[in-house]
Coordinates of C-alpha atoms and ligand atoms in Angstrom, one line a residue:
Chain A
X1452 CA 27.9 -6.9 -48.0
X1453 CA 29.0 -9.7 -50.1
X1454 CA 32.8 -8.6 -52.4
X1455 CA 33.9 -9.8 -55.8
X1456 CA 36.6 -10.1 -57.5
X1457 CA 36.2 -9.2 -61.4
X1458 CA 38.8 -8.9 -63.9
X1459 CA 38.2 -6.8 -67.0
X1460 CA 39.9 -4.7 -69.4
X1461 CA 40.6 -1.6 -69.0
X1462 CA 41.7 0.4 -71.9
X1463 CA 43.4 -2.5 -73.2
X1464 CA 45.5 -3.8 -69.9
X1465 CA 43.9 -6.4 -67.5
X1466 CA 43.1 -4.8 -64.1
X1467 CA 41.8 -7.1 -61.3
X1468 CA 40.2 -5.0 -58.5
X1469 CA 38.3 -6.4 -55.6
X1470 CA 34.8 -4.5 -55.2
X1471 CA 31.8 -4.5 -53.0
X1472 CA 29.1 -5.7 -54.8
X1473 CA 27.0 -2.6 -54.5
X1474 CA 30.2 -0.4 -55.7
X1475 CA 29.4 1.5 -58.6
X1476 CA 31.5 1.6 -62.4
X1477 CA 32.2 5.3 -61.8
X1478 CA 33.6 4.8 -58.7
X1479 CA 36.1 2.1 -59.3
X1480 CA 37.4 3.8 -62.3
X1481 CA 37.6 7.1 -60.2
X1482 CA 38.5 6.1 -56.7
X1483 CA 40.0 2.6 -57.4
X1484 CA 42.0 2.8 -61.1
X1485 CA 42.9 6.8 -60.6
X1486 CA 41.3 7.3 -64.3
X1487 CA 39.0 10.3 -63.2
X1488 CA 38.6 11.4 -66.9
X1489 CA 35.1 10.0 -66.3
X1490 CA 33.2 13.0 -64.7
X1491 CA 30.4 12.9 -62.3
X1492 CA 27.2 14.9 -62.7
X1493 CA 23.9 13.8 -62.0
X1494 CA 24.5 10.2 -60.6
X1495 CA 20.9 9.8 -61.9
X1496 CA 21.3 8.3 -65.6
X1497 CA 20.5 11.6 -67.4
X1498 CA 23.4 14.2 -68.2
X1499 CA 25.7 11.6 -69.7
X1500 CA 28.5 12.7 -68.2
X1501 CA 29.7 9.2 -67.0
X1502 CA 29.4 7.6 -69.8
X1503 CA 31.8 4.8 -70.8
X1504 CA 32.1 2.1 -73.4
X1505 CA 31.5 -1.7 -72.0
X1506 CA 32.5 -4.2 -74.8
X1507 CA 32.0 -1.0 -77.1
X1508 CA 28.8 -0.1 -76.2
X1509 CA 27.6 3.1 -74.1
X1510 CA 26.7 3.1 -70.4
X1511 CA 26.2 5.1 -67.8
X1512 CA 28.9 4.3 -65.2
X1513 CA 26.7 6.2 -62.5
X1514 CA 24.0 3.4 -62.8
X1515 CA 26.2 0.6 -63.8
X1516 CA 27.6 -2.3 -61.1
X1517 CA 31.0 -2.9 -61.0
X1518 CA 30.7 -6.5 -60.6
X1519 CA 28.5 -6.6 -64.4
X1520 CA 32.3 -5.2 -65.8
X1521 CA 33.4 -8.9 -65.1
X1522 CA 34.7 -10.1 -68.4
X1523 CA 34.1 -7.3 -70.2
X1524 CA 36.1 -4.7 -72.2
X1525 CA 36.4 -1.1 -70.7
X1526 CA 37.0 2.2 -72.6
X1527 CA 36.7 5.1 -70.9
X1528 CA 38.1 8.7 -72.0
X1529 CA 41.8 8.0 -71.0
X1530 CA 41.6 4.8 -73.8
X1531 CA 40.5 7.0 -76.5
X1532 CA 43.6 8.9 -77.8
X1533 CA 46.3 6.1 -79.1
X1534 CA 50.1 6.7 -77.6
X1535 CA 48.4 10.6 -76.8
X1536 CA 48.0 11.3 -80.4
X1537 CA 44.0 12.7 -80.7
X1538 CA 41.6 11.0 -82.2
X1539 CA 40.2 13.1 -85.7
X1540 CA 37.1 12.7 -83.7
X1541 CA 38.9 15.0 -80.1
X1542 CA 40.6 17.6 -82.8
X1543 CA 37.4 18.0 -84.6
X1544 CA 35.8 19.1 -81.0
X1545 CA 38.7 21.5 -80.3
X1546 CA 38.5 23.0 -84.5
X1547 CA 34.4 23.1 -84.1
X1548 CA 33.8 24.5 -80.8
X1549 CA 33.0 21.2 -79.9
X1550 CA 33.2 22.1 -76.0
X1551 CA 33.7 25.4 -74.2
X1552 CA 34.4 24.7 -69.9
X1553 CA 34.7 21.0 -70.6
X1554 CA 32.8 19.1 -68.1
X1555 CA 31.0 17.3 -70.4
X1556 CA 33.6 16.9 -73.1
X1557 CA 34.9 13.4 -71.9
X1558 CA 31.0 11.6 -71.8
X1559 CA 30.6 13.7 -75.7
X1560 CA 33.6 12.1 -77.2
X1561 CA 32.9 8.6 -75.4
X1562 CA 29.8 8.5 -76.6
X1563 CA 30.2 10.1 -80.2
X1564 CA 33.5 7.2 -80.3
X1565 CA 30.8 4.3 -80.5
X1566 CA 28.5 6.9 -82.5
X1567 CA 31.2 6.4 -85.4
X1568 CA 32.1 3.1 -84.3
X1569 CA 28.9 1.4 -85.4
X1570 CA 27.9 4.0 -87.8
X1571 CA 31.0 5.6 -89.6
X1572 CA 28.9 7.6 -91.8
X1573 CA 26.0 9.0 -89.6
X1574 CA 23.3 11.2 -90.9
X1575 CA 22.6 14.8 -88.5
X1576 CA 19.4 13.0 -87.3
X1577 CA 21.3 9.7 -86.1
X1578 CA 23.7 12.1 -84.3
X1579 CA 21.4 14.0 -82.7
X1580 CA 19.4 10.7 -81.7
X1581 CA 22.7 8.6 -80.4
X1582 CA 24.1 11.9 -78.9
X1583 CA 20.6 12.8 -76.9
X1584 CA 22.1 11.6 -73.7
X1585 CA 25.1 13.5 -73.4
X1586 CA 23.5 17.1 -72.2
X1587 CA 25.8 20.2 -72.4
X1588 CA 25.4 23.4 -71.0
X1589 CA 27.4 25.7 -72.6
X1590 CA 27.8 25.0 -76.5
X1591 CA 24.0 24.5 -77.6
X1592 CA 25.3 21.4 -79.2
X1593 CA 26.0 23.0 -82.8
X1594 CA 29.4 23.2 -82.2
X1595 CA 29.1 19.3 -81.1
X1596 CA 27.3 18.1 -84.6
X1597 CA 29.5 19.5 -86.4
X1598 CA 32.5 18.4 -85.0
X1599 CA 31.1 14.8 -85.3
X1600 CA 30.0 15.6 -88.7
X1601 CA 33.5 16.8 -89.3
X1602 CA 35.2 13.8 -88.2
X1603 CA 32.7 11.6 -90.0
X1604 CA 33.8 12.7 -93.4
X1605 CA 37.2 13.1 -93.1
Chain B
X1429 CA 22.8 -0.4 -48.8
X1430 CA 24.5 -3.7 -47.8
X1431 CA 23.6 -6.9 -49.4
X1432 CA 24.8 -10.0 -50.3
X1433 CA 25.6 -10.4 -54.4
X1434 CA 24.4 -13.9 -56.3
X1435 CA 25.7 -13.9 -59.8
X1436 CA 24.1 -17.0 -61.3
X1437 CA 26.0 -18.6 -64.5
X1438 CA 22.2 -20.1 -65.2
X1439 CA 18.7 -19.7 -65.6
X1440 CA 17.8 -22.8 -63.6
X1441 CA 20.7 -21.4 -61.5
X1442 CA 18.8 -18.3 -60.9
X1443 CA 15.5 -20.2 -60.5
X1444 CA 16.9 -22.0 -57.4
X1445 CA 18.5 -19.3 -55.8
X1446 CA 14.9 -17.4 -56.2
X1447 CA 13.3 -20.5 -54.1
X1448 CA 15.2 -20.5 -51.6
X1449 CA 15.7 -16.6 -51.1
X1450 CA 12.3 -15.8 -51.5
X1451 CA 13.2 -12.5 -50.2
X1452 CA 16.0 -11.7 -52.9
X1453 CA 16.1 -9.1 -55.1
X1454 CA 16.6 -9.5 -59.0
X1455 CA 18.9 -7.2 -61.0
X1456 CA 18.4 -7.0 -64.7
X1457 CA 20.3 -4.1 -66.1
X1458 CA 20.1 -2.3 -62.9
X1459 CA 19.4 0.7 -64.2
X1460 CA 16.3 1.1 -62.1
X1461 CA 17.8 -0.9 -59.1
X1462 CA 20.8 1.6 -58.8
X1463 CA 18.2 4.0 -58.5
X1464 CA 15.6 2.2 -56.0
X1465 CA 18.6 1.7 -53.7
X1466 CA 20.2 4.8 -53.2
X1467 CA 16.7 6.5 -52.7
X1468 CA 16.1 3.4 -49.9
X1469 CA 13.0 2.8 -51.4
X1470 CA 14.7 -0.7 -52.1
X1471 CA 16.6 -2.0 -49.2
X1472 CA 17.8 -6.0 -50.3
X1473 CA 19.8 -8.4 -48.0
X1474 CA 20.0 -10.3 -51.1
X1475 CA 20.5 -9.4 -55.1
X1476 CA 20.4 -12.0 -57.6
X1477 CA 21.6 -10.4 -60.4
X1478 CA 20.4 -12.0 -63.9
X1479 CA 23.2 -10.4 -66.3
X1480 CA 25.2 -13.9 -66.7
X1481 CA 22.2 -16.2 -66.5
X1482 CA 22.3 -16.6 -70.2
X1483 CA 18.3 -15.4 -70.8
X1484 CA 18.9 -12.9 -73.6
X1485 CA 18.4 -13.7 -77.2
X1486 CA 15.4 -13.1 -79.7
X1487 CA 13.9 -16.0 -82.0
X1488 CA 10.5 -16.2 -84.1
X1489 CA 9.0 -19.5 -82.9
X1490 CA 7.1 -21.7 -85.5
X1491 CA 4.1 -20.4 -85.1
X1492 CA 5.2 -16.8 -86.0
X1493 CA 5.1 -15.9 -82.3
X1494 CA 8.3 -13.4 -81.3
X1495 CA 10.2 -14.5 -78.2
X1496 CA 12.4 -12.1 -76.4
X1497 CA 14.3 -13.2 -73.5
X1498 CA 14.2 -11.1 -70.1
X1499 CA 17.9 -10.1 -70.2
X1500 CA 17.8 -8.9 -74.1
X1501 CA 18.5 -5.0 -73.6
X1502 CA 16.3 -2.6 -75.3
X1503 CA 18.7 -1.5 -78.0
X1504 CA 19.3 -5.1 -78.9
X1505 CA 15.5 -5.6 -78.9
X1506 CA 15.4 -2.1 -80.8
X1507 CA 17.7 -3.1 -83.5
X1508 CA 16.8 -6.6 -84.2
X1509 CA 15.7 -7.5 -87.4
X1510 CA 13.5 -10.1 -86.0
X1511 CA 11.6 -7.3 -84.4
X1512 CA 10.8 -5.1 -86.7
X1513 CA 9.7 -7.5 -89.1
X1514 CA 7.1 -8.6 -86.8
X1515 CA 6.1 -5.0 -85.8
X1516 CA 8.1 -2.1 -86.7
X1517 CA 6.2 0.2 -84.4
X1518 CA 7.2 -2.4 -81.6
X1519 CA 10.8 -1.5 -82.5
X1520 CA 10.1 2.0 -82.9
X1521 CA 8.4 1.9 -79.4
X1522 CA 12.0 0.1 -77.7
X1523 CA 13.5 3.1 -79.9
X1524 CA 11.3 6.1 -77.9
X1525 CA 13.0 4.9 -74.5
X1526 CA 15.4 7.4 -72.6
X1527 CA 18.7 7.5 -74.7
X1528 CA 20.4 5.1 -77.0
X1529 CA 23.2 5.1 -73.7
X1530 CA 20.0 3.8 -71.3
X1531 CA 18.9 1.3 -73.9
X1532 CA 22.5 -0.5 -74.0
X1533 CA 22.0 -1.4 -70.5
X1534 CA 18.2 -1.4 -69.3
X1535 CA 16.4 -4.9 -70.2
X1536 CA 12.9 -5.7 -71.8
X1537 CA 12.3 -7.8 -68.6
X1538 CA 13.4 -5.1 -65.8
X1539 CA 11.1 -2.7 -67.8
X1540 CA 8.2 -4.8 -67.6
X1541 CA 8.9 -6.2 -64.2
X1542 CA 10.1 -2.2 -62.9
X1543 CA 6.2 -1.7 -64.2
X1544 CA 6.5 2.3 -63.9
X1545 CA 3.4 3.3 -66.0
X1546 CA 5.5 6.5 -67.4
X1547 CA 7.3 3.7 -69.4
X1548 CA 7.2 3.1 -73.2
X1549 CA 7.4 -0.5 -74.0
X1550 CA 4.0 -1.3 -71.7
X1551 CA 1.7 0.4 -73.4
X1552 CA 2.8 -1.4 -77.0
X1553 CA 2.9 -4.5 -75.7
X1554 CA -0.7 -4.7 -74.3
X1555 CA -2.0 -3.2 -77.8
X1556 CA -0.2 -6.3 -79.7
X1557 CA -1.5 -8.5 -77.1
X1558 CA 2.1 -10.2 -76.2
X1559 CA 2.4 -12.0 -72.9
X1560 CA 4.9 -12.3 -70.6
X1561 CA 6.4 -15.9 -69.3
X1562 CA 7.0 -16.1 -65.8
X1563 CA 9.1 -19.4 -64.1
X1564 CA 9.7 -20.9 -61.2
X1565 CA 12.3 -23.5 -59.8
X1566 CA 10.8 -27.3 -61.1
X1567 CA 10.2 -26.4 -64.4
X1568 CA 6.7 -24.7 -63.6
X1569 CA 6.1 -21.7 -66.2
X1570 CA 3.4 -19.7 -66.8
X1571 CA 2.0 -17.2 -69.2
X1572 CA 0.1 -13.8 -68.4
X1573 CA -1.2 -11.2 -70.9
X1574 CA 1.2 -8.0 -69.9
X1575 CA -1.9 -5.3 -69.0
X1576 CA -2.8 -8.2 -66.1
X1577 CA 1.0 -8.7 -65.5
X1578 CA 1.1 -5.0 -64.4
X1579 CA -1.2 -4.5 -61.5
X1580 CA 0.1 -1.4 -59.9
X1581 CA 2.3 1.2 -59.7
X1582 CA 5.5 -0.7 -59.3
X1583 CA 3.5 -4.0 -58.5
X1584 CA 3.2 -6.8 -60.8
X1585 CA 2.0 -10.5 -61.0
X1586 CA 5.0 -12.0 -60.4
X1587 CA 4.9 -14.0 -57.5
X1588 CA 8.2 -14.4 -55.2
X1589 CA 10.3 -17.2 -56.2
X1590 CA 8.9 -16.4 -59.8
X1591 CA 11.1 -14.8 -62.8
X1592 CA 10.3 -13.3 -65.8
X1593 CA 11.9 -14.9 -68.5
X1594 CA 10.6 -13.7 -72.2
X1595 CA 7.4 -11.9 -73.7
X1596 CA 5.8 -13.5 -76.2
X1597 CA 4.1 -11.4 -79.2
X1598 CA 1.6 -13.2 -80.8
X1599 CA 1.7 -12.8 -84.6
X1600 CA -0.2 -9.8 -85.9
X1601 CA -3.7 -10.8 -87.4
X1602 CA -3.2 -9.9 -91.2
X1603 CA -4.3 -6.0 -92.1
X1604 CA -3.2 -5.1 -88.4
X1605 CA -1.1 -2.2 -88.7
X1606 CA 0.0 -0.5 -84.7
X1607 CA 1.9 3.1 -84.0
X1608 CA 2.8 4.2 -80.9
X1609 CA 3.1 8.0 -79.9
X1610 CA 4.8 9.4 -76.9
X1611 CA 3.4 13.4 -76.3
X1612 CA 6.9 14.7 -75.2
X1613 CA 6.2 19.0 -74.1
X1614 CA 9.1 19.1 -72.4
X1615 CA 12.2 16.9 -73.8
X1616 CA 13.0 14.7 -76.3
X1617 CA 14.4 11.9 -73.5
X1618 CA 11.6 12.4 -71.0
X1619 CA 9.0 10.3 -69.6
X1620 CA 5.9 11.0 -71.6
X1621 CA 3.2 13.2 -70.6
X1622 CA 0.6 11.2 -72.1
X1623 CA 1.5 8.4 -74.6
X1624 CA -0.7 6.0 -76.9
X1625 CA -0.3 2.4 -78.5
X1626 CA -2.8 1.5 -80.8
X1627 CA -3.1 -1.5 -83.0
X1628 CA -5.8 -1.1 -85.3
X1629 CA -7.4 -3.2 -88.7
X1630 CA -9.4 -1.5 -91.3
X1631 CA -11.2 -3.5 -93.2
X1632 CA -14.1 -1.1 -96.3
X1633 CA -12.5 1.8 -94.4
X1634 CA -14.0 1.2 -91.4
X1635 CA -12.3 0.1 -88.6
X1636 CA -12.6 -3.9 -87.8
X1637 CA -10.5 -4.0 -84.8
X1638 CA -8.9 -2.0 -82.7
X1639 CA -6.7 -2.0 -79.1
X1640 CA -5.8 0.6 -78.0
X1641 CA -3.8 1.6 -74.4
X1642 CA -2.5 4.1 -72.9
X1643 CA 1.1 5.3 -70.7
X1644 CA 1.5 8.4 -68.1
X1645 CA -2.3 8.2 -67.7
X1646 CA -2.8 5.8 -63.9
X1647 CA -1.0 3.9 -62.0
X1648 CA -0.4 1.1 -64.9
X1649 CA -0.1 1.5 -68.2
X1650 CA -4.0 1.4 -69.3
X1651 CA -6.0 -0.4 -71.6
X1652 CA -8.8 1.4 -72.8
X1653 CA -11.6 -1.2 -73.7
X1654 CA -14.6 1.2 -74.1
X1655 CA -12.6 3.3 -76.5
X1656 CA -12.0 0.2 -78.5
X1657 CA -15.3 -1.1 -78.4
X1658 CA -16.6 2.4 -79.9
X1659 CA -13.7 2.2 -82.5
X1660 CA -14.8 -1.1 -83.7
X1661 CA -17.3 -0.7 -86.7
X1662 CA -16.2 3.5 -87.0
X1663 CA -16.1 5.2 -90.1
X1664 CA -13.2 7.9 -90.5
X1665 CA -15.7 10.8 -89.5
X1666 CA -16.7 9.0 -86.0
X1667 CA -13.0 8.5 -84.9
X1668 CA -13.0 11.8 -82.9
X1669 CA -16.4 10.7 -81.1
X1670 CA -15.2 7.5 -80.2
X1671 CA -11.8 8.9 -79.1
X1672 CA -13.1 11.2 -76.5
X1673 CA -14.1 8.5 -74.4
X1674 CA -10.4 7.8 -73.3
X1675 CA -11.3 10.6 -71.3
X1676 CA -13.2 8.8 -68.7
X1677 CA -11.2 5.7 -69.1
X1678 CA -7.9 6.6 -67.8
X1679 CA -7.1 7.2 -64.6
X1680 CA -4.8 10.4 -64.6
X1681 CA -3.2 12.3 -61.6
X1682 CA -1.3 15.9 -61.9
X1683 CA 2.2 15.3 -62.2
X1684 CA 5.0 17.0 -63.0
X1685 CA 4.5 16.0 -66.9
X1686 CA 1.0 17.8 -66.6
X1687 CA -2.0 18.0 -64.5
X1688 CA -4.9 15.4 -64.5
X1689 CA -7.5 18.0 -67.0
X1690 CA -4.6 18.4 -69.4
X1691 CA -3.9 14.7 -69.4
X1692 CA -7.2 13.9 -70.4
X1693 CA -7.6 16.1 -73.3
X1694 CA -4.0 15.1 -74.4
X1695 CA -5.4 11.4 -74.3
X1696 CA -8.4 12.3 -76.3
X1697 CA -6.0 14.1 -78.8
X1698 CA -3.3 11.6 -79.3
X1699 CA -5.9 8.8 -79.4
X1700 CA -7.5 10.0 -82.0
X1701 CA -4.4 11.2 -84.0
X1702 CA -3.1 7.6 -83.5
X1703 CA -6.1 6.3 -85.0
X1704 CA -5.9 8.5 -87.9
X1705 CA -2.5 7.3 -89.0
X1706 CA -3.5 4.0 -89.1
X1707 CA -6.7 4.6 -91.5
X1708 CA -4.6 6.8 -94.0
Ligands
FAD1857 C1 17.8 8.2 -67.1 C2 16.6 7.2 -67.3 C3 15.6 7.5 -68.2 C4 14.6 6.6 -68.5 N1 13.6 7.0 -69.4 C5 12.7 6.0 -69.7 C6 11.8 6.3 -70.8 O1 11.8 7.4 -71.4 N2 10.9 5.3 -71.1 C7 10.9 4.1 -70.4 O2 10.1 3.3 -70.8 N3 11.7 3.9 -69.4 C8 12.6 4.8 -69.1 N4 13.5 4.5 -68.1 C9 13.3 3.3 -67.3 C10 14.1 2.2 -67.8 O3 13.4 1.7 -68.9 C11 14.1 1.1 -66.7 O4 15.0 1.6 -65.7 C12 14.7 -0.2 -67.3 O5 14.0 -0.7 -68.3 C13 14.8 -1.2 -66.2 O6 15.4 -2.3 -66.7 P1 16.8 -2.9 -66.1 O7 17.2 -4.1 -66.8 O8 17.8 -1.9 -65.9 O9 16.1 -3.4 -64.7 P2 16.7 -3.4 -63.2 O10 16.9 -2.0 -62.7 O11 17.8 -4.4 -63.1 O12 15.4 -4.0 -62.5 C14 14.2 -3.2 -62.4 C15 13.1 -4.0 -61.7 O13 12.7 -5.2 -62.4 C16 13.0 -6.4 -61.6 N5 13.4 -7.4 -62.6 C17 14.4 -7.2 -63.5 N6 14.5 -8.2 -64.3 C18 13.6 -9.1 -63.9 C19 13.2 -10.4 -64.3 N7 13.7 -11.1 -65.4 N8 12.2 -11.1 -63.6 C20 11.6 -10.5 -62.5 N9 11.9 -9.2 -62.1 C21 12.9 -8.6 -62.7 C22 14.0 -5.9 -60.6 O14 13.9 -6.7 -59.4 C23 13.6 -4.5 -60.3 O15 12.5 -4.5 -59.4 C24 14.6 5.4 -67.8 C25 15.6 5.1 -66.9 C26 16.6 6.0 -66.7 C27 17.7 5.6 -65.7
FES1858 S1 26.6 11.2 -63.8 FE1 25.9 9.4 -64.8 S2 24.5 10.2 -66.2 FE2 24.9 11.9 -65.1
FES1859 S1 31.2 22.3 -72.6 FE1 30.4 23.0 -70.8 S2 28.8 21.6 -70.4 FE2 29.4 21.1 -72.3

């Protein structure tokens, strides 16, 4: 097994880790950078829950190499909040039952970060399309729409 | 899994690598190959992985043909301008793939080249009639229509030491107007049941041409030449006739999506709504 050296950033700080090359995003940033924000479920690409933001863009950590972080920009739930004041997007989750046990909660606001990143003002059907891969047990998702839709137009 | 990692900076790079590795793996987006591996179903002493050999990018060439490069991910393929002006249902199609979270990572060249005949793009892309470009280290390229690119389930015409570097879309003949629907029972981010592209041209309100192929339906995604032959010269009212021969066309198994006898009747059904929309 050939290993790599790749540098990115992570939540804004350089990090330089040495990996395997068949080592896995999710892992890293679990086992490697202590950031275990990023939850584990299905290791199979569908329930979202690994999701983080590569150079601003959503991807499933579960599926994604390492070594394709090189160079890039890494956001993952830890890097949302600035100096541990919430985003309007996290205190619309907690005002809108945006989450009830939580497991999903970091992959939802990850994803629905970018969601508002690239479209500030999104209509209920481009939220429910963007936010399709991020699968939650317990709210029925209502709670989740309108939190985004909350934090869209404040 | 234990292999040895090749992270060419260039195509030509890539190409060389690929000649003398003829064994080697390629890695795309890896979506698919994260998968492969852990299930052992792929076991590589050697991964070349494409993501920094600079083949991404989409251009309309001089002729009106639209080039997108291997490594262009299916939301960037999805979103482009470029696309949709040549075919919005193309776009449309790149948009019916998993999530929008999938699409940032998987490529238009690892979905061809994964050649799974539950996928979305496939189907499109034979009923526009777009090729894929394959290379090998020298220089030596080569173009094949996509429905003889894909010649089994999870086989395809590209030879070892070859890449796939771009599918070329012809331009549409004038009057062509295509749709692509995926039959989705279950979930909105599932594989289809049954799904059909169909690129049609109505000329006196009859149909003048028509292609038509299917996904979820045999071990590649399927074009169904019979159907299109009875399309061609069809008035509205003989549509449904000429749809039911899908039927026999396709090669469906019982999956998990739904058995062979429901497949079939979903193909004659969806083939003939497809139609429709084009003729209204
Ligand atoms: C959760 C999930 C849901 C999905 N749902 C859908 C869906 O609804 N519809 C759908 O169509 N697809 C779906 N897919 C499949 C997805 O489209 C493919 O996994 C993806 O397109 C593969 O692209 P990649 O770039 O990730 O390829 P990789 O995983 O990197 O590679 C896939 C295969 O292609 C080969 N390859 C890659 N690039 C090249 C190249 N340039 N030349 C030669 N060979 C190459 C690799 O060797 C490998 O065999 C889903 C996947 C996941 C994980
Ligand atoms: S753990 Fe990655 S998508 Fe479920
Ligand atoms: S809050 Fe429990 S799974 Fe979403």
């Amino acid at each position: 097994m050939s290993r790599h050296t790749i540098r990115f950033e992570l939540n804004g700080a350089t990090r330089e880790v040495e990996v395997e090359a068949d080592r896995l995003l999710l892992d890293v940033l679990r086992d490697e950078t202590g950031l275990t924000g990023t939850k584990e479920g299905c290791r199979v690409g569908i329930c979202g829950t690994c999701t983080v933001l590569v150079d601003g863009r959503p991807m499933t950590s579960c599926l994604f190499p390492a070594v394709h972080a090189d160079g890039t920009a890494v956001r993952t739930i830890e890097g949302i909040a600035h100096d541990r004041e919430l985003t309007p997007l996290q205190t619309a989750f907690i005002e809108h039952g945006g989450f009830q046990c939580g497991i999903c909660t970091p992959g939802q606001i990850v994803s629905a970060t970018a969601l508002l990143e690239t479209h500030p003002r999104p209509t209920d059907e481009q939220i429910r399309e963007w936010m399709m891969g991020n699968l939650c047990r317990c709210t029925g998702y209502f709670g989740i729409v309108r939190a985004i839709q909350a934090a869209a137009s404040a | 899994m234990s292999y040895e990692l090749h992270r060419p900076r260039s195509l030509d790079e890539a190409l060389a690598l690929l000649e003398r590795h003829e064994d080697a793996h390629v890695m795309a987006g890896a979506t698919a190959m994260v998968l492969l591996m852990r299930q052992g179903l792929v076991r590589p002493e050697r991964v070349v992985s494409l993501r920094d050999a600079g083949m991404s990018g989409i251009r309309r060439e001089a002729d009106g043909t639209l080039w997108i490069g291997a490594t262009t991910t299916i939301r960037d393929a999805e979103t482009s301008d470029a696309v949709r002006a040549h075919c919005a249902a193309l776009a449309e199609t790149f948009g019916r793939v998993a999530t929008v979270r999938v699409r940032c990572q998987a490529t238009i060249g690892g979905n061809l080249a994964h050649a799974d005949p539950a996928q979305d793009p496939p189907p499109m892309l034979i009923a526009i009639g777009a090729e894929a470009e394959l290379a090998r280290a020298g220089g030596a390229r080569r173009r094949i229509a996509v429905e003889d690119l894909l010649v089994d389930q999870f086989a395809t015409a590209i030879d070892p030491g070859e890449l796939l570097v771009g599918v070329r879309v012809p331009p549409p003949a004038p009057g062509t107007r295509a749709t692509y629907v995926k039959f989705l029972p279950k979930t909105e981010d599932d594989y289809a049941t049954v799904s059909v592209a169909a690129a049609v041209r109505v000329a006196d309100g009859r149909i003048a041409d028509a292609r038509i192929a299917l996904g979820s339906v045999g071990a590649t995604a399927i074009r169904a030449r019979k159907t299109e032959q009875a399309l061609r010269g069809a008035a509205p009212q003989q549509i449904a006739d000429a749809a039911a021969i899908v039927r026999d066309e396709i090669d469906a198994i019982d999956d998990l999506r739904g058995s062979a006898a429901y497949k079939r009747e979903m193909a004659r059904v969806w083939t003939e709504r497809a139609v429709r929309s084009l003729m209204a």
